[in-house]
Structure formats: structure tokens, C-alpha cells
Amino acid sequence: MKVQLVSAWILGLTLASTQAMQPLGGVLDRQGNPANRQQLDALRSRTVQHDFSDETAEQRQTRHARAEAIKNGFMYAWGGYKKYAYGADEIDVIKRAPKTTRNGWGATIVDALDTMWVMGLKDEFARAQQHVVNIDFHNDGGQLAKVFETNIRYLGGLLSGFELSGDAVFLSKAVELADLLMPAFDTPLGLPWQMLNITTGVGSSETEGTSATNLAEIGTYQMEFFRLSQHTGNATYHEAAQRVITVMLERNSPHDPTSLYTIPGMYPLDFDMLSGRFTGSAAYWGGGGDSFYEYLAKTWILSDFMLHRNLDLWRESVQALREYGTAESSDGFLFPGFVDGAKFYPYVDTFTNFVPGTLGLASKLVGSDTYFALAEQLLEAGFSVFDKMASSLGAEAVRFVRKNVGSDYLQLSAQGRAQVERYGIALERPYYVLRPELIESLFVMYRLTGKQEYADRVWGIWQGMQRNCRVENGYVGTGNVTVDAATTGVHNVIDSTESFFFGETFKYMYLTFADHDVISLDEWVFTTEAHPLKRGLVFDGVF
């Protein structure tokens, strides 16, 4: 289905003539080369998901029982949301109250559309569809829209809902919302503002009075905008997302002595969207940078491997990560960390746990055993943060002590040193708020390898949530992962149940134990918000 979009912003562009003169953004690599046709054919025929045909009847029975238990957990949490907050962005479970955090359009419902679909919850999905029909995106709920979050939660959820169900209302609403977001890109360089007044179309930075942004927030539009261009035949969206990368590369070079970007492939976090220049030198694959790197690989996959520049940049970035962005801890785990010029800081947050899954998937596709082994090492490190805790849940952020670098230990507080002695890590932020990233990578690596231990680890984390996060009417965060509610009782809770819990965490847990052909990795690729989009839609470089 092709949806025709009419807006003054789009009518002002002359993309048709531009497309006739030059390839779409990202189709050529940085040397001006397109993807090799023979390599394209090989990639398109390659399968990555493990053959589970040797699964025993007992294993299948256990897996199905676990899937059903997780579905029941979803319905328990959904019941609290329906009773006290249906239609709101989130629920405050303890307060039993609705919460407006994403313009009041019902972020939890839209984020969870595809979760309900894959779980077979057709009645709940039908009710959610009616909610989507009635969303008025022109009414911003008195809040500025955070463009990045609106894209990954709402736009991604609508696109996935459309591709799974075939219901055109989801695509229509996706186009409507995207049209309202496009003024955020109407800037001197075409780089998006962080915040947008939906009513007036005026953008701004989250830091008032500045033009500051970060790597993830300028670089996490590629998947959703590419797919929207495919469904509508309108290249405007794709070109807007790809222009971000073009400008970033044109205005920042590691060979420029004035540039704060010094290591090829390790892009700094802090960015100025009016100058197009990096404003800091610290690079990191965790919060603030994570989904930029994720989308380099995944948009390449989504494009049927045609966006050759994405692969070019991804390869350079993972090489830099391996060489400069990781270090071995004193207890033998390989962790990512902050890189600032020649300095490495042994700090890691839970957002970096997306890396093993994405790296493993990309490595399987390109046939790199070396980088698949790196994915496995990083997964072990990420899991260790959870595995060492009594709660079976991992801290939001930790510091580690590098092997043979005693100064890392000396720089810690007395409490941090004591934690290193006990756990091998110091807990920088000792709470867990239902985040999905480690579960995501365990699911992906399970589907890629068939290793039962990865699925068992997901089940262990779910049991940790059951003990420490389940309360009346739903699930909440826990303030201290070092203690377990099985012995202390549930206390020190964080009354936060963001939409990603329904849209990501539950989905990845359920899919780990669902039948293996449900959202096969050979047929679908997940956005950063866990919205599956169909692989293999024909793309020859023109929409």
C-alpha cells in the first residue's frame, strides 16, 4: 500500500529531480562505491538463525511453559495498566495512577502493539487499534515532544503494528506523525532538534538556550524513516535521516587537528546540531551513543544490504571498539568503556548490553568469526553484572577495575573498593528499572547459536523480576540489586514502569521461549525499541 503524504514541508522539496541526478543517501560507501552485486546475492540468501530441529520433546515442553508464564506476567502487568491508566503514556503502579511522559498519546499502548500481536492477544490488540485510531497527534498534551523518543516508541510501534497485522490504519497514523516530526529537521544543516513543539513546529535543544544534542539523538532515525519511505514511496524521510550522517562526516574528520573526533569510528557523544561539529571528545557505545551504532548495522540489514555506507561505517566502528573501546577487568571479563582521546575510563552502563546481540547478528551475516567471538565475550561480561547479584538483576551502571591497572581501584570510594572485593565491580548506580538490553542480546544470541544457557539466563532474570519487581497491579524497579526480596521482602522500590517494559522487555523474554519461527531472525530485524520490521522487502536503491 502506498500512502500519499501532502504537506507544505514536503511540497517545498524537489526530491524527484534530485533522485534522478544522484543515488539515495547511504547507497554508496565513502569511496563512492555501491554494494557488490555478487556479495548482495550471497547476503540475501544467507541464513543466520540456528536450526532447532534437534530440540527434544522435553525441551519444547519446558520452553512452552516458560513462554506461557511470561505471557501471564504481561497480562498481570497489563491488567494494572488497563485498570488505572489505560490510554495514558505510563502507569505509576504504586500510586495506581496514570502518568503523562510522552505527550499523552498512549506510549505504552503503541509501544506494546507488536508484543500483544506476537503473544496472540488479539482482543487486547483490537482494543489498542481503536485507541490508535483516536490518537490526536496535533494535541501535544502540553509537552514538547522529544523527537528521538517519539520516533522509536511511537513511529516504530506503528510501523511494526502495520507490518505484522496488515492494518493500514497503523501506516496512516505513522505518516501523520512523521509529517508532524519533520519540522525538527528544518534546520540550517538538516540536523534534528531534540525537542519539538508539535503545535508550532518550533524546535529546541533539551538544554535550554543551546543547540546541544548527542550522537544517539541525531543518528537514530534511519530504520524507521527508511521503512516509511519504502511504504510510501516518498524518499523524504530516508534522505532526512541519511543527511545526518553525511553532515557529520563532512564536518568532522579525525585528520583535522581542530576536530574533537580523533579515533576513526569512535564518534564522540556531544554534538552541536547548528555547527554540525562534535563538542566533546568522549566516545561511548552506551547511553548517548548506543543506538547510533546499532542503526548503522540494522539499517544496512533492513535495506536488503543496499546501504553500503552503513556497512562501511559499522566495520570501522567495531574495529575501533575492539581496539580502543574495551578492556579486560581484574576478574577476567571484557567490558566496553568510555574512550576520551588516549584515555580509557572503566565505566559501563546497562545500555551497552545491546552490543553483543547486534554485533553477533552482523558478524553472522558477514561471516566474521573474530567479531562473533567478541560478541560472546561482551555478552559474558554483561551477564556477569546480573549473575553476581543476589537479585539476579543488574545495576544500571558499574565501574570495573582493569587487569593490572591498580589506579582504577585506588580511585574508587571506600564503598566501591568493598564492592570490588565482593563482586568484582563497583556499583555506580545500583538500581534496576526493568531494562531490556541484556535480555535482548541473550535472546538474539540464543536464536543465533541454539545455546540453551542463553535462554536459561533469560529465565533466571525473569525469576529475579518476579521476586524483586512484582507488586500489586504490576512491576516496578528495585533500588538495590545486591539484595533479594526472597529474604528481605519487596522494598526500596522505584515506581517506574516505562513503556519499554511492555514493548521491549516482555517481548524479548517471550520470544526467547516462543516457537523459533515466531519473528525469525532470518525474516525480521528489530529496531532499538524492539519493534520488528520485515527483512527482505525488495529495495534496488530507489523508492
Coordinates of C-alpha atoms in Angstrom, one line a residue:
M1 CA 0.0 0.0 0.0
K2 CA 1.2 3.5 -0.9
V3 CA 0.1 6.3 1.4
Q4 CA 0.3 9.8 -0.2
L5 CA 1.6 12.5 2.1
V6 CA 0.7 16.1 1.5
S7 CA 2.4 18.8 3.5
A8 CA 3.9 22.2 2.8
W9 CA 7.2 21.0 4.1
I10 CA 7.4 18.1 1.6
L11 CA 5.9 20.0 -1.3
G12 CA 8.8 22.5 -0.9
L13 CA 11.3 19.9 -1.8
T14 CA 12.4 18.7 -5.2
L15 CA 13.4 15.2 -4.4
A16 CA 12.2 13.7 -7.6
S17 CA 14.7 15.6 -9.7
T18 CA 17.4 15.2 -7.1
Q19 CA 16.9 11.4 -7.1
A20 CA 17.3 11.3 -10.9
M21 CA 20.7 13.0 -10.6
Q22 CA 22.3 11.2 -7.7
P23 CA 21.9 8.0 -5.6
L24 CA 19.9 8.0 -2.5
G25 CA 21.8 8.8 0.7
G26 CA 23.8 5.9 2.0
V27 CA 23.7 3.7 -1.1
L28 CA 27.3 4.5 -1.9
D29 CA 30.1 4.0 0.6
R30 CA 32.6 6.8 1.4
Q31 CA 34.7 6.0 -1.6
G32 CA 31.6 6.3 -3.9
N33 CA 31.2 2.6 -4.4
P34 CA 27.9 0.7 -4.4
A35 CA 27.4 -2.7 -2.9
N36 CA 28.8 -5.5 -4.9
R37 CA 26.1 -7.5 -6.7
Q38 CA 27.6 -10.9 -6.0
Q39 CA 28.0 -10.0 -2.4
L40 CA 24.4 -8.8 -2.3
D41 CA 23.1 -12.1 -3.7
A42 CA 25.2 -14.0 -1.1
L43 CA 23.9 -11.9 1.8
R44 CA 20.3 -12.2 0.7
S45 CA 20.5 -16.0 0.6
R46 CA 22.4 -16.4 3.9
T47 CA 20.5 -17.7 6.9
V48 CA 21.7 -16.9 10.5
Q49 CA 19.1 -18.4 12.8
H50 CA 20.1 -21.7 14.4
D51 CA 18.4 -24.9 13.2
F52 CA 16.5 -26.1 16.3
S53 CA 15.2 -29.3 14.7
D54 CA 17.1 -31.4 17.2
E55 CA 15.1 -30.0 20.2
T56 CA 13.7 -32.7 22.3
A57 CA 10.0 -33.0 23.4
E58 CA 11.0 -32.3 27.0
Q59 CA 12.9 -29.1 26.0
R60 CA 9.9 -28.0 23.9
Q61 CA 7.5 -28.6 26.8
T62 CA 9.7 -26.5 29.1
R63 CA 10.1 -23.8 26.6
H64 CA 6.3 -23.5 26.0
A65 CA 5.7 -23.5 29.8
R66 CA 8.1 -20.6 30.2
A67 CA 6.6 -18.7 27.3
E68 CA 3.1 -19.1 28.9
A69 CA 4.4 -17.9 32.3
I70 CA 5.9 -14.7 30.7
K71 CA 2.6 -14.1 28.8
N72 CA 0.8 -14.4 32.1
G73 CA 3.2 -11.9 33.6
F74 CA 2.5 -9.5 30.8
M75 CA -1.3 -9.9 31.3
Y76 CA -0.8 -9.3 35.0
A77 CA 1.0 -6.0 34.4
W78 CA -1.4 -5.1 31.6
G79 CA -4.3 -5.6 33.9
G80 CA -3.0 -3.0 36.3
Y81 CA -2.4 -0.6 33.4
K82 CA -5.9 -1.2 32.0
K83 CA -7.5 -0.6 35.4
Y84 CA -5.7 2.5 36.4
A85 CA -4.1 4.1 33.4
Y86 CA -5.4 2.8 30.1
G87 CA -4.7 5.4 27.3
A88 CA -2.0 7.1 29.3
D89 CA 1.7 7.0 28.5
E90 CA 2.6 5.1 31.6
I91 CA 1.3 3.8 34.9
D92 CA 2.6 4.7 38.4
V93 CA 2.0 1.2 39.7
I94 CA 2.4 2.0 43.4
K95 CA 0.3 5.2 43.2
R96 CA -2.2 3.4 40.9
A97 CA -2.3 6.5 38.7
P98 CA -1.8 7.4 35.0
K99 CA 1.4 9.3 34.0
T100 CA 1.9 11.6 31.1
T101 CA 5.5 11.4 29.9
R102 CA 5.2 11.2 26.0
N103 CA 2.6 13.8 25.1
G104 CA -0.3 11.8 26.4
W105 CA -0.8 9.7 23.2
G106 CA -0.6 6.4 25.0
A107 CA 3.0 5.4 24.6
T108 CA 2.5 2.1 26.5
I109 CA -0.2 1.0 24.1
V110 CA 1.7 1.9 20.9
D111 CA 4.9 0.5 22.2
A112 CA 3.2 -2.8 23.1
L113 CA 1.2 -3.3 19.9
D114 CA 3.6 -5.8 18.4
T115 CA 4.1 -7.5 21.8
M116 CA 0.4 -8.2 22.0
W117 CA 0.4 -9.4 18.4
V118 CA 3.2 -11.9 18.8
M119 CA 1.7 -13.2 22.1
G120 CA -1.6 -13.8 20.3
L121 CA -3.5 -11.4 22.5
K122 CA -5.9 -10.5 19.7
D123 CA -8.7 -8.9 21.9
E124 CA -6.2 -6.6 23.6
F125 CA -4.6 -5.8 20.2
A126 CA -8.1 -4.9 18.8
R127 CA -8.8 -2.5 21.7
A128 CA -5.3 -1.0 21.2
Q129 CA -6.1 -0.5 17.5
Q130 CA -9.2 1.6 18.4
H131 CA -7.0 3.7 20.7
V132 CA -4.6 4.3 17.8
V133 CA -7.4 5.4 15.5
N134 CA -8.5 8.0 18.0
I135 CA -5.0 9.5 18.8
D136 CA -4.9 13.2 18.0
F137 CA -1.2 13.8 17.3
H138 CA -1.9 17.5 17.0
N139 CA -2.7 17.7 20.7
D140 CA 0.7 17.5 22.4
G141 CA -0.6 17.2 25.9
G142 CA 1.0 20.5 26.9
Q143 CA 4.5 18.9 26.5
L144 CA 7.3 19.4 24.0
A145 CA 7.8 16.2 22.0
K146 CA 11.2 14.5 22.5
V147 CA 11.8 13.7 18.8
F148 CA 14.1 10.7 19.3
E149 CA 11.7 9.0 21.8
T150 CA 8.7 9.8 19.7
N151 CA 10.4 8.2 16.7
I152 CA 11.5 5.0 18.4
R153 CA 8.4 4.4 20.6
Y154 CA 5.5 5.7 18.5
L155 CA 6.6 5.7 14.9
G156 CA 8.4 2.4 15.3
G157 CA 5.5 0.8 17.1
L158 CA 3.0 1.9 14.4
L159 CA 5.2 0.6 11.6
S160 CA 5.7 -2.7 13.3
G161 CA 1.9 -2.9 14.0
F162 CA 1.3 -2.4 10.3
E163 CA 3.8 -4.9 9.1
L164 CA 2.6 -7.6 11.5
S165 CA -1.2 -7.1 11.1
G166 CA -1.5 -5.5 7.7
D167 CA -3.9 -3.0 9.1
A168 CA -3.5 0.2 7.1
V169 CA -4.6 2.5 9.9
F170 CA -1.2 2.0 11.6
L171 CA 0.6 3.1 8.5
S172 CA -1.7 6.1 8.1
K173 CA -1.1 7.2 11.6
A174 CA 2.7 6.7 11.2
V175 CA 2.7 9.0 8.2
E176 CA 0.6 11.5 10.1
L177 CA 3.0 11.5 13.0
A178 CA 6.2 11.6 10.8
D179 CA 4.8 14.6 9.0
L180 CA 4.5 16.4 12.3
L181 CA 8.0 15.5 13.3
M182 CA 9.7 16.6 10.0
P183 CA 9.9 20.3 11.0
A184 CA 12.5 19.2 13.6
F185 CA 14.8 18.6 10.6
D186 CA 14.1 22.0 9.1
T187 CA 17.4 23.5 10.3
P188 CA 20.4 25.1 8.6
L189 CA 22.1 21.7 8.2
G190 CA 19.1 19.4 8.3
L191 CA 20.1 18.1 11.7
P192 CA 17.2 17.4 14.0
W193 CA 16.4 19.4 17.2
Q194 CA 16.0 17.3 20.3
M195 CA 12.7 18.8 21.3
L196 CA 9.7 19.9 19.1
N197 CA 6.6 22.0 19.8
I198 CA 4.2 19.9 17.7
T199 CA 1.7 22.7 17.5
T200 CA 4.1 25.4 16.2
G201 CA 6.7 23.3 14.6
V202 CA 9.4 25.1 16.5
G203 CA 12.4 23.0 17.7
S204 CA 14.8 23.4 20.6
S205 CA 17.5 21.7 22.5
E206 CA 16.8 19.9 25.7
T207 CA 19.4 22.2 27.2
E208 CA 17.5 25.4 27.0
G209 CA 19.2 28.2 25.0
T210 CA 21.7 25.9 23.3
S211 CA 21.9 23.8 20.2
A212 CA 23.4 20.8 22.1
T213 CA 22.5 17.3 21.3
N214 CA 24.1 13.9 21.3
L215 CA 25.1 11.1 18.9
A216 CA 22.2 8.8 19.5
E217 CA 19.6 11.5 19.2
I218 CA 20.7 12.7 15.8
G219 CA 21.5 9.2 14.5
T220 CA 18.5 7.0 15.4
Y221 CA 16.1 7.8 12.7
Q222 CA 17.5 5.6 9.9
M223 CA 15.4 2.4 10.4
E224 CA 12.0 3.9 10.9
F225 CA 12.5 6.6 8.2
F226 CA 13.9 4.2 5.7
R227 CA 11.0 1.8 6.1
L228 CA 8.5 4.7 6.0
S229 CA 10.0 5.8 2.7
Q230 CA 9.6 2.2 1.4
H231 CA 5.9 2.0 2.3
T232 CA 5.0 5.5 1.0
G233 CA 7.4 5.7 -2.0
N234 CA 8.5 9.1 -0.6
A235 CA 12.2 9.4 -0.2
T236 CA 11.9 12.5 2.0
Y237 CA 12.1 10.6 5.3
H238 CA 15.1 8.4 4.3
E239 CA 17.0 11.4 3.0
A240 CA 16.4 13.3 6.2
A241 CA 17.9 10.5 8.3
Q242 CA 20.8 9.9 6.0
R243 CA 21.7 13.6 5.7
V244 CA 22.6 13.5 9.4
I245 CA 25.4 11.1 8.7
T246 CA 26.5 13.0 5.6
V247 CA 26.8 16.2 7.5
M248 CA 28.5 14.5 10.5
L249 CA 31.2 13.0 8.2
E250 CA 31.7 16.2 6.1
R251 CA 32.2 18.4 9.2
N252 CA 34.3 16.1 11.4
S253 CA 37.4 14.3 10.5
P254 CA 40.0 12.5 12.7
H255 CA 42.6 14.0 10.4
D256 CA 41.6 17.6 11.2
P257 CA 43.8 18.9 14.0
T258 CA 41.0 21.1 15.3
S259 CA 38.5 18.2 15.5
L260 CA 37.5 16.6 18.8
Y261 CA 36.8 13.4 16.8
T262 CA 40.2 11.7 16.9
I263 CA 39.7 7.9 16.5
P264 CA 38.2 6.7 13.3
G265 CA 34.9 5.0 14.1
M266 CA 34.7 6.2 17.7
Y267 CA 32.3 9.1 17.4
P268 CA 32.1 11.5 20.4
L269 CA 28.8 11.7 22.3
D270 CA 28.4 15.5 22.4
F271 CA 27.3 17.3 19.3
D272 CA 26.1 20.7 18.2
M273 CA 23.4 20.5 15.6
L274 CA 23.8 24.0 14.2
S275 CA 27.5 23.8 13.5
G276 CA 27.5 20.1 12.8
R277 CA 30.6 19.6 14.9
F278 CA 31.4 17.4 17.9
T279 CA 31.7 19.5 21.0
G280 CA 33.3 16.9 23.3
S281 CA 35.9 14.1 22.8
A282 CA 34.5 11.3 24.9
A283 CA 33.2 8.4 22.8
Y284 CA 31.0 5.6 24.2
W285 CA 28.7 2.8 22.9
G286 CA 26.4 3.2 25.9
G287 CA 23.8 5.8 26.8
G288 CA 24.0 8.8 24.4
G289 CA 25.8 6.8 21.7
D290 CA 24.3 3.3 21.7
S291 CA 21.5 3.4 19.0
F292 CA 23.6 5.3 16.5
Y293 CA 26.0 2.4 16.2
E294 CA 23.1 -0.1 16.4
Y295 CA 21.4 1.6 13.4
L296 CA 24.5 1.5 11.3
A297 CA 24.2 -2.3 11.2
K298 CA 20.5 -2.7 11.4
T299 CA 19.5 -0.2 8.7
W300 CA 22.0 -1.9 6.4
I301 CA 20.2 -5.2 7.1
L302 CA 16.8 -3.6 6.7
S303 CA 17.7 -2.1 3.3
D304 CA 18.3 -5.6 1.9
F305 CA 22.0 -4.8 2.3
M306 CA 21.9 -1.9 -0.2
L307 CA 23.0 0.9 2.2
H308 CA 26.7 0.3 1.6
R309 CA 27.9 3.3 3.6
N310 CA 26.2 2.0 6.8
L311 CA 28.3 -1.3 6.5
D312 CA 31.4 0.8 5.8
L313 CA 30.9 2.8 8.9
W314 CA 29.9 -0.2 11.0
R315 CA 33.0 -2.1 10.1
E316 CA 35.2 0.9 11.1
S317 CA 33.4 1.4 14.3
V318 CA 33.5 -2.2 15.5
Q319 CA 37.2 -2.3 14.7
A320 CA 37.7 0.8 16.8
L321 CA 35.6 -0.7 19.6
R322 CA 37.7 -3.8 19.7
E323 CA 41.0 -1.9 19.6
Y324 CA 40.3 1.1 21.8
G325 CA 36.9 0.7 23.4
T326 CA 37.2 -2.4 25.5
A327 CA 39.3 -3.6 28.4
E328 CA 39.7 -6.7 30.5
S329 CA 38.6 -6.5 34.1
S330 CA 40.6 -7.8 37.0
D331 CA 38.3 -10.8 37.2
G332 CA 38.7 -11.7 33.5
F333 CA 35.7 -10.1 31.8
L334 CA 35.9 -8.0 28.6
F335 CA 33.9 -4.8 29.1
P336 CA 33.3 -1.7 26.9
G337 CA 34.1 1.7 28.5
F338 CA 34.4 5.4 27.8
V339 CA 37.2 6.5 25.5
D340 CA 38.4 10.1 25.6
G341 CA 41.4 10.6 23.3
A342 CA 44.1 8.4 24.6
K343 CA 42.3 7.8 27.9
F344 CA 40.1 4.8 28.8
Y345 CA 37.6 5.0 31.6
P346 CA 36.3 1.7 33.1
Y347 CA 32.7 2.7 33.4
V348 CA 29.9 0.8 31.8
D349 CA 26.1 1.2 31.8
T350 CA 23.4 -1.3 31.0
F351 CA 22.7 0.3 27.6
T352 CA 26.0 -1.2 26.3
N353 CA 24.3 -4.7 26.6
F354 CA 22.7 -4.2 23.2
V355 CA 26.2 -4.6 21.6
P356 CA 26.5 -8.5 21.8
G357 CA 23.2 -9.1 20.0
T358 CA 23.7 -6.6 17.3
L359 CA 27.4 -7.5 16.8
G360 CA 26.6 -11.2 16.8
L361 CA 23.9 -10.8 14.2
A362 CA 26.1 -8.6 11.9
S363 CA 29.0 -10.9 12.3
K364 CA 27.0 -13.9 11.3
L365 CA 25.8 -12.1 8.2
V366 CA 29.3 -11.1 7.1
G367 CA 30.9 -14.3 8.2
S368 CA 33.3 -13.0 10.8
D369 CA 34.2 -15.5 13.5
T370 CA 36.5 -13.0 15.1
Y371 CA 33.8 -10.4 15.8
F372 CA 31.3 -13.1 16.7
A373 CA 33.8 -14.2 19.4
L374 CA 34.0 -10.6 20.6
A375 CA 30.2 -10.5 20.8
E376 CA 30.3 -13.6 23.0
Q377 CA 32.9 -12.1 25.3
L378 CA 31.0 -8.9 25.7
L379 CA 27.8 -10.9 26.5
E380 CA 29.6 -12.8 29.3
A381 CA 30.7 -9.5 30.8
G382 CA 27.3 -8.0 30.6
F383 CA 25.7 -11.1 32.1
S384 CA 28.2 -11.2 34.9
V385 CA 26.8 -7.9 36.3
F386 CA 23.5 -9.6 36.7
D387 CA 24.8 -13.0 37.8
K388 CA 26.8 -11.7 40.7
M389 CA 23.8 -10.0 42.3
A390 CA 21.5 -11.8 44.9
S391 CA 18.5 -10.4 43.0
S392 CA 19.6 -11.9 39.6
L393 CA 19.2 -8.3 38.3
G394 CA 21.9 -6.0 37.1
A395 CA 22.8 -2.5 38.2
E396 CA 22.2 0.5 35.8
A397 CA 25.9 1.3 35.8
V398 CA 29.1 -0.1 37.2
R399 CA 32.8 0.6 37.3
F400 CA 35.3 -2.1 36.9
V401 CA 39.0 -2.4 37.7
R402 CA 41.2 -3.1 34.7
K403 CA 43.6 -6.0 34.8
N404 CA 47.0 -4.8 36.0
V405 CA 45.7 -1.2 36.4
G406 CA 45.8 -0.7 40.2
S407 CA 45.0 3.0 39.9
D408 CA 41.4 2.1 38.9
Y409 CA 41.0 0.5 42.4
L410 CA 42.6 3.4 44.2
Q411 CA 40.4 5.9 42.6
L412 CA 37.2 4.2 44.0
S413 CA 35.5 5.2 47.2
A414 CA 35.7 3.0 50.2
Q415 CA 32.3 1.6 49.4
G416 CA 33.4 1.0 45.8
R417 CA 36.5 -0.9 46.8
A418 CA 34.5 -3.1 49.2
Q419 CA 32.1 -3.9 46.3
V420 CA 35.0 -4.8 44.0
E421 CA 36.3 -7.1 46.7
R422 CA 32.9 -8.8 46.9
Y423 CA 31.5 -8.6 43.4
G424 CA 34.5 -7.7 41.1
I425 CA 32.7 -4.4 40.2
A426 CA 31.7 -1.2 41.9
L427 CA 28.0 -0.3 41.6
E428 CA 27.8 3.2 40.3
R429 CA 24.0 3.1 40.0
P430 CA 22.8 0.1 42.0
Y431 CA 19.2 0.1 40.7
Y432 CA 17.3 -1.9 38.1
V433 CA 14.3 -0.4 36.3
L434 CA 13.1 -3.3 34.1
R435 CA 15.5 -2.5 31.2
P436 CA 15.7 -5.0 28.3
E437 CA 19.2 -4.7 26.8
L438 CA 20.9 -7.8 28.2
I439 CA 17.7 -9.8 27.7
E440 CA 17.7 -8.6 24.0
S441 CA 21.3 -9.8 23.5
L442 CA 20.7 -13.1 25.2
F443 CA 17.6 -13.7 23.0
V444 CA 19.5 -12.9 19.8
M445 CA 22.5 -15.0 20.7
Y446 CA 20.2 -17.9 21.7
R447 CA 18.5 -17.7 18.3
L448 CA 21.9 -17.5 16.5
T449 CA 23.6 -20.3 18.4
G450 CA 20.9 -22.5 19.9
K451 CA 22.9 -22.5 23.2
Q452 CA 20.3 -23.3 25.9
E453 CA 22.4 -21.5 28.6
Y454 CA 21.4 -18.2 27.0
A455 CA 17.7 -19.0 27.2
D456 CA 18.2 -20.2 30.8
R457 CA 19.8 -16.9 31.7
V458 CA 16.7 -15.0 30.4
W459 CA 14.5 -17.3 32.6
G460 CA 16.8 -16.5 35.6
I461 CA 16.4 -12.8 35.0
W462 CA 12.6 -13.2 34.8
Q463 CA 12.6 -15.0 38.1
G464 CA 14.6 -12.2 39.5
M465 CA 11.9 -9.8 38.4
Q466 CA 9.2 -12.0 39.8
R467 CA 10.9 -11.9 43.2
N468 CA 12.0 -8.3 43.3
C469 CA 9.8 -6.2 41.0
R470 CA 6.3 -7.7 41.1
V471 CA 3.9 -5.8 43.3
E472 CA 0.2 -5.4 43.4
N473 CA -1.1 -4.3 39.9
G474 CA 2.2 -4.7 38.1
Y475 CA 6.0 -4.4 38.1
V476 CA 8.3 -1.7 39.3
G477 CA 12.1 -1.1 39.6
T478 CA 14.2 -2.1 42.5
G479 CA 16.6 0.3 44.2
N480 CA 19.3 -2.1 45.2
V481 CA 20.2 -5.2 43.1
T482 CA 22.5 -6.6 45.8
V483 CA 19.7 -7.7 48.0
D484 CA 17.0 -10.2 47.1
A485 CA 13.3 -9.9 48.1
A486 CA 13.1 -13.6 48.7
T487 CA 14.9 -13.0 52.0
T488 CA 14.1 -9.3 52.7
G489 CA 10.7 -8.8 51.1
V490 CA 10.0 -6.3 48.3
H491 CA 11.1 -2.9 49.4
N492 CA 13.1 0.1 48.2
V493 CA 11.0 0.1 45.0
I494 CA 11.3 2.6 42.2
D495 CA 7.8 3.4 40.9
S496 CA 8.7 3.5 37.3
T497 CA 7.2 1.3 34.6
E498 CA 8.1 2.8 31.3
S499 CA 6.5 1.8 28.0
F500 CA 9.7 -0.2 27.1
F501 CA 8.9 -2.8 29.7
F502 CA 5.8 -3.8 27.7
G503 CA 7.3 -3.0 24.3
E504 CA 10.8 -4.5 24.7
T505 CA 11.5 -6.4 27.9
F506 CA 8.4 -8.6 27.8
K507 CA 8.7 -9.1 24.0
Y508 CA 12.3 -10.4 24.2
M509 CA 11.6 -12.6 27.1
Y510 CA 8.6 -14.1 25.4
L511 CA 10.3 -14.6 22.1
T512 CA 13.1 -16.5 23.8
F513 CA 10.6 -19.2 24.6
A514 CA 8.1 -18.9 21.8
D515 CA 8.3 -21.2 18.8
H516 CA 11.5 -20.4 17.0
D517 CA 9.8 -19.4 13.7
V518 CA 8.0 -16.6 15.5
I519 CA 9.8 -13.4 14.4
S520 CA 12.7 -15.4 12.9
L521 CA 16.0 -13.5 12.7
D522 CA 16.1 -14.6 9.1
E523 CA 12.9 -12.7 8.4
W524 CA 12.8 -9.7 10.8
V525 CA 15.1 -7.2 12.3
F526 CA 14.4 -5.3 15.5
T527 CA 14.6 -1.5 16.0
T528 CA 16.2 -0.1 19.1
E529 CA 12.8 -0.2 20.7
A530 CA 12.4 -3.9 19.8
H531 CA 9.9 -3.2 17.0
P532 CA 10.3 -6.0 14.4
L533 CA 10.4 -4.8 10.8
K534 CA 10.3 -7.2 7.9
R535 CA 13.6 -8.1 6.2
G536 CA 13.8 -8.8 2.5
L537 CA 11.5 -6.1 1.2
V538 CA 12.8 -5.5 -2.3
F539 CA 15.0 -2.4 -2.5
D540 CA 17.1 -1.7 -5.5
G541 CA 18.2 1.8 -4.5
V542 CA 15.1 3.7 -5.5
F543 CA 11.8 4.1 -3.6

